[in-house]
Amino acid sequence: MSLAIVLAVTGVIGALTIGVGVVTIVETRKRYYHEYLERKGRK
Amino acid sequence: MTLAKWFVYTVLLALTPILMRLLVVGLSTSIAPIRWLNETDVITFGLILAITNISGLEGDTKSDRDWKSKQVGVSLLNVAAFATLFAVSLFAEIAPANVSRGRLLAVSVFLAAGCAIHSYSIWERLAAIRTRSRVA
């Protein structure tokens, strides 16, 4: 029972943190690097 | 702060307790009762990353306010989690029979790894915003 609680709480916090991080990385690469590379004329 | 500075000033410095413990373990004889990975060091690593995120986001004026609020919220959640884990690690020293150190270490490593990914994403975004405003 206690292991299930540990896994649930850790899973929620860890998944939220990793999820937000991965979404931010993808969003940043789509938005900012694309603009930056366009301005620099590399793309 | 650029990504390279974030890595050197934050990640490398936050990893110092873990690296120094490895050095001590390497220098000790095989009969010395020293663990090569301690949960307190991992918790400290995660705590430093989460606090640095909040500090970096507070100092930034160019990014989207909603995005900043989300990142600060997740970072605060991590700070609360690591502070609790730190308290549990102290309980583990006071009453070793009452706390599973293996579970504590596993939870700390998982959350610290997540926090490292989150921190990287924040500093990459802040560096990209700064680069864009410099080019524009």
Short mmCIF file of N, CA and C in Angstrom, two decimals:
data_model
loop_
_atom_site.label_atom_id
_atom_site.label_comp_id
_atom_site.label_asym_id
_atom_site.label_seq_id
_atom_site.Cartn_x
_atom_site.Cartn_y
_atom_site.Cartn_z
N MET A 1 0.83 -1.21 0.00
CA MET A 1 0.00 0.00 0.00
C MET A 1 0.86 1.25 0.00
N SER A 2 1.87 1.29 0.92
CA SER A 2 2.70 2.50 1.02
C SER A 2 3.54 2.68 -0.24
N LEU A 3 3.97 1.56 -0.85
CA LEU A 3 4.75 1.67 -2.09
C LEU A 3 3.89 2.25 -3.21
N ALA A 4 2.61 1.87 -3.20
CA ALA A 4 1.70 2.40 -4.23
C ALA A 4 1.53 3.91 -4.08
N ILE A 5 1.45 4.37 -2.83
CA ILE A 5 1.31 5.82 -2.58
C ILE A 5 2.58 6.55 -3.04
N VAL A 6 3.73 5.98 -2.68
CA VAL A 6 5.02 6.59 -3.09
C VAL A 6 5.08 6.68 -4.61
N LEU A 7 4.75 5.58 -5.27
CA LEU A 7 4.80 5.56 -6.75
C LEU A 7 3.83 6.57 -7.35
N ALA A 8 2.63 6.66 -6.75
CA ALA A 8 1.61 7.57 -7.29
C ALA A 8 2.06 9.03 -7.16
N VAL A 9 2.50 9.41 -5.97
CA VAL A 9 2.90 10.82 -5.74
C VAL A 9 4.12 11.17 -6.58
N THR A 10 5.13 10.29 -6.53
CA THR A 10 6.35 10.55 -7.31
C THR A 10 6.04 10.57 -8.80
N GLY A 11 5.18 9.66 -9.22
CA GLY A 11 4.82 9.59 -10.65
C GLY A 11 4.13 10.85 -11.11
N VAL A 12 3.20 11.36 -10.29
CA VAL A 12 2.48 12.59 -10.68
C VAL A 12 3.44 13.77 -10.77
N ILE A 13 4.25 13.97 -9.72
CA ILE A 13 5.17 15.13 -9.72
C ILE A 13 6.22 14.97 -10.83
N GLY A 14 6.80 13.78 -10.93
CA GLY A 14 7.83 13.54 -11.94
C GLY A 14 7.29 13.67 -13.35
N ALA A 15 6.11 13.08 -13.59
CA ALA A 15 5.53 13.14 -14.94
C ALA A 15 5.16 14.58 -15.31
N LEU A 16 4.64 15.33 -14.34
CA LEU A 16 4.29 16.73 -14.59
C LEU A 16 5.55 17.54 -14.94
N THR A 17 6.59 17.34 -14.16
CA THR A 17 7.84 18.08 -14.38
C THR A 17 8.45 17.73 -15.74
N ILE A 18 8.55 16.42 -16.02
CA ILE A 18 9.16 16.00 -17.28
C ILE A 18 8.27 16.44 -18.45
N GLY A 19 6.95 16.30 -18.29
CA GLY A 19 6.02 16.70 -19.35
C GLY A 19 6.15 18.17 -19.69
N VAL A 20 6.13 19.01 -18.66
CA VAL A 20 6.25 20.46 -18.89
C VAL A 20 7.61 20.77 -19.53
N GLY A 21 8.64 20.11 -19.07
CA GLY A 21 9.98 20.32 -19.63
C GLY A 21 10.06 19.95 -21.09
N VAL A 22 9.54 18.77 -21.43
CA VAL A 22 9.61 18.31 -22.83
C VAL A 22 8.77 19.22 -23.74
N VAL A 23 7.58 19.60 -23.27
CA VAL A 23 6.73 20.50 -24.08
C VAL A 23 7.45 21.83 -24.32
N THR A 24 8.11 22.34 -23.27
CA THR A 24 8.84 23.61 -23.41
C THR A 24 9.99 23.48 -24.40
N ILE A 25 10.72 22.36 -24.34
CA ILE A 25 11.85 22.16 -25.27
C ILE A 25 11.33 22.14 -26.72
N VAL A 26 10.26 21.38 -26.95
CA VAL A 26 9.71 21.26 -28.32
C VAL A 26 9.21 22.62 -28.81
N GLU A 27 8.49 23.34 -27.93
CA GLU A 27 7.94 24.66 -28.28
C GLU A 27 9.07 25.65 -28.60
N THR A 28 10.10 25.63 -27.78
CA THR A 28 11.23 26.55 -27.98
C THR A 28 11.89 26.28 -29.32
N ARG A 29 12.12 25.02 -29.61
CA ARG A 29 12.80 24.69 -30.87
C ARG A 29 11.95 25.03 -32.07
N LYS A 30 10.62 24.87 -31.94
CA LYS A 30 9.73 25.21 -33.06
C LYS A 30 9.70 26.72 -33.28
N ARG A 31 9.53 27.45 -32.20
CA ARG A 31 9.28 28.89 -32.30
C ARG A 31 10.56 29.72 -32.44
N TYR A 32 11.42 29.64 -31.44
CA TYR A 32 12.54 30.58 -31.39
C TYR A 32 13.70 30.22 -32.30
N TYR A 33 14.09 28.96 -32.35
CA TYR A 33 15.23 28.61 -33.18
C TYR A 33 14.91 28.76 -34.66
N HIS A 34 13.67 28.48 -35.02
CA HIS A 34 13.27 28.63 -36.41
C HIS A 34 13.42 30.09 -36.83
N GLU A 35 12.90 30.99 -35.99
CA GLU A 35 13.01 32.43 -36.27
C GLU A 35 14.47 32.86 -36.33
N TYR A 36 15.24 32.40 -35.38
CA TYR A 36 16.64 32.77 -35.29
C TYR A 36 17.42 32.33 -36.54
N LEU A 37 17.17 31.09 -36.95
CA LEU A 37 17.88 30.57 -38.12
C LEU A 37 17.45 31.29 -39.39
N GLU A 38 16.16 31.65 -39.45
CA GLU A 38 15.68 32.39 -40.62
C GLU A 38 16.36 33.75 -40.73
N ARG A 39 16.47 34.42 -39.60
CA ARG A 39 17.11 35.74 -39.59
C ARG A 39 18.57 35.64 -39.97
N LYS A 40 19.19 34.60 -39.52
CA LYS A 40 20.62 34.42 -39.80
C LYS A 40 20.85 33.97 -41.25
N GLY A 41 19.77 33.58 -41.92
CA GLY A 41 19.89 33.15 -43.31
C GLY A 41 20.47 31.78 -43.50
N ARG A 42 20.42 30.99 -42.46
CA ARG A 42 20.97 29.64 -42.58
C ARG A 42 19.94 28.67 -43.13
N LYS A 43 18.68 29.04 -43.05
CA LYS A 43 17.63 28.13 -43.49
C LYS A 43 16.96 28.68 -44.73
N MET B 1 21.78 34.61 -18.72
CA MET B 1 22.71 33.47 -18.60
C MET B 1 22.52 32.53 -19.80
N THR B 2 23.61 32.19 -20.45
CA THR B 2 23.52 31.27 -21.58
C THR B 2 23.45 29.83 -21.06
N LEU B 3 23.20 28.91 -22.00
CA LEU B 3 23.10 27.50 -21.61
C LEU B 3 24.43 26.98 -21.04
N ALA B 4 25.55 27.47 -21.63
CA ALA B 4 26.86 27.02 -21.15
C ALA B 4 27.09 27.49 -19.72
N LYS B 5 26.69 28.75 -19.44
CA LYS B 5 26.84 29.27 -18.07
C LYS B 5 25.94 28.51 -17.11
N TRP B 6 24.72 28.20 -17.55
CA TRP B 6 23.79 27.44 -16.72
C TRP B 6 24.41 26.09 -16.36
N PHE B 7 25.03 25.46 -17.37
CA PHE B 7 25.63 24.14 -17.12
C PHE B 7 26.78 24.24 -16.12
N VAL B 8 27.64 25.23 -16.33
CA VAL B 8 28.83 25.34 -15.46
C VAL B 8 28.46 25.83 -14.07
N TYR B 9 27.73 26.95 -14.01
CA TYR B 9 27.46 27.58 -12.70
C TYR B 9 26.38 26.86 -11.90
N THR B 10 25.46 26.20 -12.58
CA THR B 10 24.37 25.57 -11.84
C THR B 10 24.53 24.05 -11.76
N VAL B 11 24.55 23.40 -12.94
CA VAL B 11 24.56 21.93 -12.94
C VAL B 11 25.84 21.37 -12.33
N LEU B 12 26.97 21.92 -12.79
CA LEU B 12 28.25 21.39 -12.30
C LEU B 12 28.42 21.66 -10.80
N LEU B 13 28.04 22.88 -10.37
CA LEU B 13 28.16 23.19 -8.94
C LEU B 13 27.18 22.38 -8.11
N ALA B 14 25.98 22.15 -8.66
CA ALA B 14 24.99 21.33 -7.93
C ALA B 14 25.45 19.87 -7.84
N LEU B 15 26.23 19.45 -8.83
CA LEU B 15 26.73 18.07 -8.84
C LEU B 15 27.95 17.87 -7.94
N THR B 16 28.51 18.99 -7.45
CA THR B 16 29.74 18.91 -6.66
C THR B 16 29.66 17.93 -5.49
N PRO B 17 28.59 17.95 -4.66
CA PRO B 17 28.56 16.97 -3.55
C PRO B 17 28.64 15.51 -4.04
N ILE B 18 27.96 15.22 -5.16
CA ILE B 18 27.98 13.85 -5.70
C ILE B 18 29.39 13.51 -6.19
N LEU B 19 30.01 14.46 -6.92
CA LEU B 19 31.34 14.21 -7.47
C LEU B 19 32.38 14.07 -6.35
N MET B 20 32.27 14.93 -5.32
CA MET B 20 33.23 14.87 -4.21
C MET B 20 33.07 13.57 -3.41
N ARG B 21 31.81 13.11 -3.28
CA ARG B 21 31.58 11.83 -2.59
C ARG B 21 32.25 10.69 -3.37
N LEU B 22 32.12 10.74 -4.70
CA LEU B 22 32.76 9.71 -5.53
C LEU B 22 34.28 9.74 -5.34
N LEU B 23 34.83 10.97 -5.23
CA LEU B 23 36.27 11.11 -5.00
C LEU B 23 36.66 10.49 -3.66
N VAL B 24 35.86 10.79 -2.64
CA VAL B 24 36.14 10.26 -1.30
C VAL B 24 36.04 8.73 -1.30
N VAL B 25 35.00 8.21 -1.97
CA VAL B 25 34.82 6.74 -2.05
C VAL B 25 36.01 6.12 -2.79
N GLY B 26 36.46 6.81 -3.84
CA GLY B 26 37.61 6.31 -4.61
C GLY B 26 38.88 6.28 -3.79
N LEU B 27 39.01 7.24 -2.87
CA LEU B 27 40.23 7.33 -2.06
C LEU B 27 40.18 6.44 -0.82
N SER B 28 38.99 5.97 -0.46
CA SER B 28 38.88 5.19 0.77
C SER B 28 39.23 3.72 0.53
N THR B 29 39.54 3.05 1.61
CA THR B 29 39.84 1.62 1.50
C THR B 29 38.52 0.84 1.37
N SER B 30 38.61 -0.38 0.95
CA SER B 30 37.39 -1.15 0.68
C SER B 30 36.59 -1.48 1.94
N ILE B 31 37.22 -1.39 3.11
CA ILE B 31 36.48 -1.72 4.34
C ILE B 31 35.73 -0.51 4.92
N ALA B 32 36.01 0.69 4.37
CA ALA B 32 35.34 1.89 4.90
C ALA B 32 33.85 1.87 4.54
N PRO B 33 32.97 2.11 5.54
CA PRO B 33 31.53 2.02 5.27
C PRO B 33 30.99 3.32 4.64
N ILE B 34 31.36 3.61 3.40
CA ILE B 34 30.88 4.82 2.72
C ILE B 34 30.04 4.42 1.52
N ARG B 35 28.86 5.05 1.38
CA ARG B 35 28.02 4.77 0.21
C ARG B 35 28.47 5.67 -0.94
N TRP B 36 28.49 5.13 -2.15
CA TRP B 36 28.97 5.94 -3.28
C TRP B 36 27.92 6.91 -3.79
N LEU B 37 26.65 6.68 -3.46
CA LEU B 37 25.60 7.63 -3.83
C LEU B 37 24.68 7.82 -2.63
N ASN B 38 24.61 9.06 -2.17
CA ASN B 38 23.78 9.34 -0.99
C ASN B 38 22.55 10.14 -1.42
N GLU B 39 21.40 9.83 -0.83
CA GLU B 39 20.16 10.50 -1.23
C GLU B 39 20.20 12.00 -0.96
N THR B 40 20.89 12.43 0.09
CA THR B 40 20.96 13.86 0.43
C THR B 40 21.64 14.66 -0.69
N ASP B 41 22.70 14.08 -1.28
CA ASP B 41 23.40 14.76 -2.37
C ASP B 41 22.49 14.93 -3.58
N VAL B 42 21.74 13.90 -3.89
CA VAL B 42 20.82 13.95 -5.05
C VAL B 42 19.71 14.97 -4.79
N ILE B 43 19.20 14.98 -3.54
CA ILE B 43 18.15 15.95 -3.18
C ILE B 43 18.69 17.38 -3.30
N THR B 44 19.91 17.59 -2.82
CA THR B 44 20.53 18.92 -2.92
C THR B 44 20.65 19.36 -4.37
N PHE B 45 21.04 18.43 -5.24
CA PHE B 45 21.15 18.71 -6.68
C PHE B 45 19.81 19.21 -7.23
N GLY B 46 18.75 18.47 -6.94
CA GLY B 46 17.42 18.85 -7.44
C GLY B 46 16.95 20.18 -6.86
N LEU B 47 17.22 20.37 -5.58
CA LEU B 47 16.79 21.60 -4.90
C LEU B 47 17.49 22.82 -5.51
N ILE B 48 18.78 22.70 -5.77
CA ILE B 48 19.54 23.82 -6.35
C ILE B 48 18.99 24.16 -7.74
N LEU B 49 18.72 23.14 -8.55
CA LEU B 49 18.19 23.38 -9.89
C LEU B 49 16.84 24.09 -9.83
N ALA B 50 15.95 23.61 -8.94
CA ALA B 50 14.61 24.19 -8.84
C ALA B 50 14.67 25.64 -8.37
N ILE B 51 15.53 25.93 -7.39
CA ILE B 51 15.64 27.30 -6.88
C ILE B 51 16.24 28.22 -7.94
N THR B 52 17.23 27.71 -8.69
CA THR B 52 17.84 28.52 -9.75
C THR B 52 16.82 28.84 -10.84
N ASN B 53 15.92 27.89 -11.12
CA ASN B 53 14.85 28.15 -12.11
C ASN B 53 14.03 29.36 -11.69
N ILE B 54 13.60 29.37 -10.43
CA ILE B 54 12.76 30.46 -9.93
C ILE B 54 13.52 31.78 -10.01
N SER B 55 14.78 31.75 -9.61
CA SER B 55 15.61 32.96 -9.66
C SER B 55 15.75 33.47 -11.10
N GLY B 56 16.01 32.57 -12.03
CA GLY B 56 16.16 32.97 -13.44
C GLY B 56 14.87 33.51 -14.03
N LEU B 57 13.75 32.90 -13.68
CA LEU B 57 12.46 33.34 -14.23
C LEU B 57 12.04 34.68 -13.64
N GLU B 58 12.36 34.90 -12.37
CA GLU B 58 12.01 36.18 -11.74
C GLU B 58 12.78 37.34 -12.36
N GLY B 59 14.02 37.07 -12.76
CA GLY B 59 14.86 38.13 -13.34
C GLY B 59 14.56 38.41 -14.80
N ASP B 60 13.73 37.58 -15.42
CA ASP B 60 13.45 37.74 -16.85
C ASP B 60 12.22 38.61 -17.08
N THR B 61 12.31 39.55 -18.02
CA THR B 61 11.18 40.46 -18.27
C THR B 61 10.59 40.27 -19.67
N LYS B 62 11.27 39.48 -20.52
CA LYS B 62 10.86 39.40 -21.92
C LYS B 62 9.97 38.22 -22.26
N SER B 63 9.87 37.24 -21.38
CA SER B 63 9.09 36.05 -21.74
C SER B 63 7.61 36.21 -21.37
N ASP B 64 6.81 35.32 -21.95
CA ASP B 64 5.37 35.31 -21.75
C ASP B 64 5.02 35.08 -20.26
N ARG B 65 4.09 35.88 -19.74
CA ARG B 65 3.80 35.81 -18.29
C ARG B 65 3.14 34.48 -17.91
N ASP B 66 2.26 33.98 -18.78
CA ASP B 66 1.59 32.69 -18.49
C ASP B 66 2.61 31.55 -18.42
N TRP B 67 3.51 31.58 -19.40
CA TRP B 67 4.54 30.54 -19.46
C TRP B 67 5.40 30.60 -18.19
N LYS B 68 5.77 31.83 -17.78
CA LYS B 68 6.58 32.00 -16.58
C LYS B 68 5.86 31.47 -15.34
N SER B 69 4.54 31.78 -15.24
CA SER B 69 3.77 31.32 -14.07
C SER B 69 3.77 29.80 -13.99
N LYS B 70 3.57 29.14 -15.17
CA LYS B 70 3.56 27.67 -15.19
C LYS B 70 4.90 27.12 -14.70
N GLN B 71 5.99 27.69 -15.22
CA GLN B 71 7.32 27.17 -14.86
C GLN B 71 7.64 27.41 -13.39
N VAL B 72 7.25 28.59 -12.89
CA VAL B 72 7.49 28.88 -11.46
C VAL B 72 6.66 27.92 -10.60
N GLY B 73 5.42 27.64 -11.04
CA GLY B 73 4.56 26.71 -10.30
C GLY B 73 5.18 25.32 -10.20
N VAL B 74 5.65 24.80 -11.34
CA VAL B 74 6.27 23.47 -11.34
C VAL B 74 7.55 23.48 -10.50
N SER B 75 8.31 24.57 -10.59
CA SER B 75 9.56 24.66 -9.81
C SER B 75 9.26 24.69 -8.31
N LEU B 76 8.20 25.42 -7.93
CA LEU B 76 7.82 25.46 -6.51
C LEU B 76 7.37 24.09 -6.00
N LEU B 77 6.65 23.37 -6.87
CA LEU B 77 6.23 22.01 -6.53
C LEU B 77 7.46 21.13 -6.28
N ASN B 78 8.47 21.31 -7.14
CA ASN B 78 9.72 20.55 -6.97
C ASN B 78 10.45 20.95 -5.69
N VAL B 79 10.46 22.25 -5.39
CA VAL B 79 11.12 22.70 -4.16
C VAL B 79 10.43 22.05 -2.95
N ALA B 80 9.09 22.06 -2.96
CA ALA B 80 8.34 21.44 -1.84
C ALA B 80 8.68 19.95 -1.74
N ALA B 81 8.72 19.26 -2.90
CA ALA B 81 9.01 17.82 -2.89
C ALA B 81 10.42 17.55 -2.36
N PHE B 82 11.40 18.32 -2.84
CA PHE B 82 12.78 18.08 -2.40
C PHE B 82 12.97 18.46 -0.93
N ALA B 83 12.29 19.51 -0.48
CA ALA B 83 12.38 19.89 0.95
C ALA B 83 11.82 18.76 1.82
N THR B 84 10.70 18.18 1.37
CA THR B 84 10.11 17.06 2.12
C THR B 84 11.06 15.85 2.13
N LEU B 85 11.62 15.56 0.95
CA LEU B 85 12.55 14.42 0.87
C LEU B 85 13.77 14.65 1.76
N PHE B 86 14.21 15.92 1.82
CA PHE B 86 15.36 16.25 2.67
C PHE B 86 15.01 15.97 4.14
N ALA B 87 13.80 16.38 4.54
CA ALA B 87 13.35 16.12 5.92
C ALA B 87 13.30 14.62 6.18
N VAL B 88 12.80 13.86 5.19
CA VAL B 88 12.72 12.40 5.35
C VAL B 88 14.13 11.80 5.48
N SER B 89 15.09 12.36 4.73
CA SER B 89 16.46 11.84 4.82
C SER B 89 17.05 12.10 6.22
N LEU B 90 16.63 13.22 6.83
CA LEU B 90 17.09 13.47 8.21
C LEU B 90 16.44 12.48 9.18
N PHE B 91 15.14 12.19 8.95
CA PHE B 91 14.46 11.18 9.79
C PHE B 91 15.16 9.82 9.65
N ALA B 92 15.62 9.55 8.43
CA ALA B 92 16.29 8.27 8.18
C ALA B 92 17.57 8.13 9.01
N GLU B 93 18.20 9.29 9.29
CA GLU B 93 19.41 9.23 10.13
C GLU B 93 19.05 9.08 11.61
N ILE B 94 17.92 9.73 12.00
CA ILE B 94 17.51 9.66 13.41
C ILE B 94 16.94 8.27 13.74
N ALA B 95 16.05 7.80 12.87
CA ALA B 95 15.42 6.50 13.10
C ALA B 95 15.53 5.65 11.83
N PRO B 96 16.68 4.99 11.63
CA PRO B 96 16.92 4.25 10.39
C PRO B 96 15.89 3.14 10.10
N ALA B 97 15.30 2.58 11.16
CA ALA B 97 14.36 1.47 10.96
C ALA B 97 13.04 1.93 10.37
N ASN B 98 12.75 3.23 10.49
CA ASN B 98 11.43 3.73 10.08
C ASN B 98 11.37 4.21 8.63
N VAL B 99 12.51 4.32 7.97
CA VAL B 99 12.54 4.87 6.60
C VAL B 99 13.28 3.91 5.68
N SER B 100 12.71 3.69 4.48
CA SER B 100 13.39 2.85 3.50
C SER B 100 14.32 3.74 2.67
N ARG B 101 15.62 3.58 2.90
CA ARG B 101 16.59 4.45 2.23
C ARG B 101 16.69 4.14 0.74
N GLY B 102 16.44 2.89 0.39
CA GLY B 102 16.46 2.51 -1.03
C GLY B 102 15.37 3.22 -1.81
N ARG B 103 14.16 3.23 -1.23
CA ARG B 103 13.04 3.93 -1.88
C ARG B 103 13.31 5.43 -1.95
N LEU B 104 13.85 5.96 -0.86
CA LEU B 104 14.14 7.40 -0.80
C LEU B 104 15.13 7.78 -1.89
N LEU B 105 16.16 6.94 -2.07
CA LEU B 105 17.16 7.22 -3.10
C LEU B 105 16.54 7.13 -4.50
N ALA B 106 15.71 6.12 -4.71
CA ALA B 106 15.08 5.95 -6.03
C ALA B 106 14.17 7.13 -6.37
N VAL B 107 13.37 7.55 -5.38
CA VAL B 107 12.46 8.70 -5.60
C VAL B 107 13.28 9.96 -5.87
N SER B 108 14.35 10.17 -5.10
CA SER B 108 15.18 11.36 -5.26
C SER B 108 15.83 11.40 -6.64
N VAL B 109 16.36 10.27 -7.10
CA VAL B 109 17.02 10.22 -8.41
C VAL B 109 16.00 10.50 -9.52
N PHE B 110 14.81 9.91 -9.42
CA PHE B 110 13.78 10.12 -10.44
C PHE B 110 13.37 11.59 -10.51
N LEU B 111 13.08 12.17 -9.33
CA LEU B 111 12.64 13.58 -9.32
C LEU B 111 13.77 14.52 -9.74
N ALA B 112 15.00 14.21 -9.34
CA ALA B 112 16.13 15.07 -9.73
C ALA B 112 16.36 15.01 -11.24
N ALA B 113 16.18 13.83 -11.84
CA ALA B 113 16.34 13.71 -13.30
C ALA B 113 15.26 14.53 -14.01
N GLY B 114 14.03 14.44 -13.50
CA GLY B 114 12.94 15.24 -14.07
C GLY B 114 13.21 16.72 -13.93
N CYS B 115 13.73 17.10 -12.78
CA CYS B 115 14.02 18.51 -12.51
C CYS B 115 15.14 19.01 -13.44
N ALA B 116 16.10 18.14 -13.75
CA ALA B 116 17.18 18.54 -14.66
C ALA B 116 16.64 18.80 -16.06
N ILE B 117 15.71 17.94 -16.53
CA ILE B 117 15.09 18.15 -17.85
C ILE B 117 14.31 19.47 -17.86
N HIS B 118 13.54 19.68 -16.79
CA HIS B 118 12.74 20.90 -16.68
C HIS B 118 13.63 22.15 -16.65
N SER B 119 14.70 22.08 -15.87
CA SER B 119 15.60 23.22 -15.76
C SER B 119 16.26 23.52 -17.11
N TYR B 120 16.68 22.47 -17.81
CA TYR B 120 17.29 22.66 -19.14
C TYR B 120 16.31 23.37 -20.07
N SER B 121 15.03 22.92 -20.03
CA SER B 121 14.03 23.52 -20.92
C SER B 121 13.84 25.00 -20.62
N ILE B 122 13.85 25.37 -19.36
CA ILE B 122 13.67 26.79 -18.97
C ILE B 122 14.86 27.63 -19.45
N TRP B 123 16.07 27.16 -19.20
CA TRP B 123 17.24 27.96 -19.55
C TRP B 123 17.47 28.00 -21.05
N GLU B 124 17.05 26.95 -21.75
CA GLU B 124 17.14 26.99 -23.21
C GLU B 124 16.20 28.06 -23.76
N ARG B 125 14.97 28.11 -23.20
CA ARG B 125 13.99 29.12 -23.64
C ARG B 125 14.49 30.53 -23.32
N LEU B 126 15.01 30.72 -22.11
CA LEU B 126 15.49 32.06 -21.72
C LEU B 126 16.66 32.49 -22.60
N ALA B 127 17.55 31.55 -22.93
CA ALA B 127 18.68 31.87 -23.80
C ALA B 127 18.18 32.21 -25.21
N ALA B 128 17.17 31.48 -25.70
CA ALA B 128 16.62 31.73 -27.04
C ALA B 128 15.95 33.10 -27.09
N ILE B 129 15.21 33.45 -26.04
CA ILE B 129 14.53 34.76 -25.99
C ILE B 129 15.58 35.88 -26.00
N ARG B 130 16.62 35.68 -25.23
CA ARG B 130 17.68 36.70 -25.16
C ARG B 130 18.39 36.85 -26.50
N THR B 131 18.63 35.71 -27.18
CA THR B 131 19.29 35.76 -28.49
C THR B 131 18.40 36.48 -29.49
N ARG B 132 17.10 36.20 -29.45
CA ARG B 132 16.16 36.82 -30.39
C ARG B 132 16.12 38.33 -30.20
N SER B 133 16.07 38.75 -28.94
CA SER B 133 15.99 40.20 -28.70
C SER B 133 17.29 40.91 -29.06
N ARG B 134 18.40 40.16 -29.02
CA ARG B 134 19.70 40.75 -29.41
C ARG B 134 19.79 40.91 -30.93
N VAL B 135 19.26 39.89 -31.65
CA VAL B 135 19.31 39.91 -33.13
C VAL B 135 18.34 40.94 -33.68
N ALA B 136 17.14 41.05 -33.05
CA ALA B 136 16.08 41.94 -33.56
C ALA B 136 16.47 43.42 -33.42
#
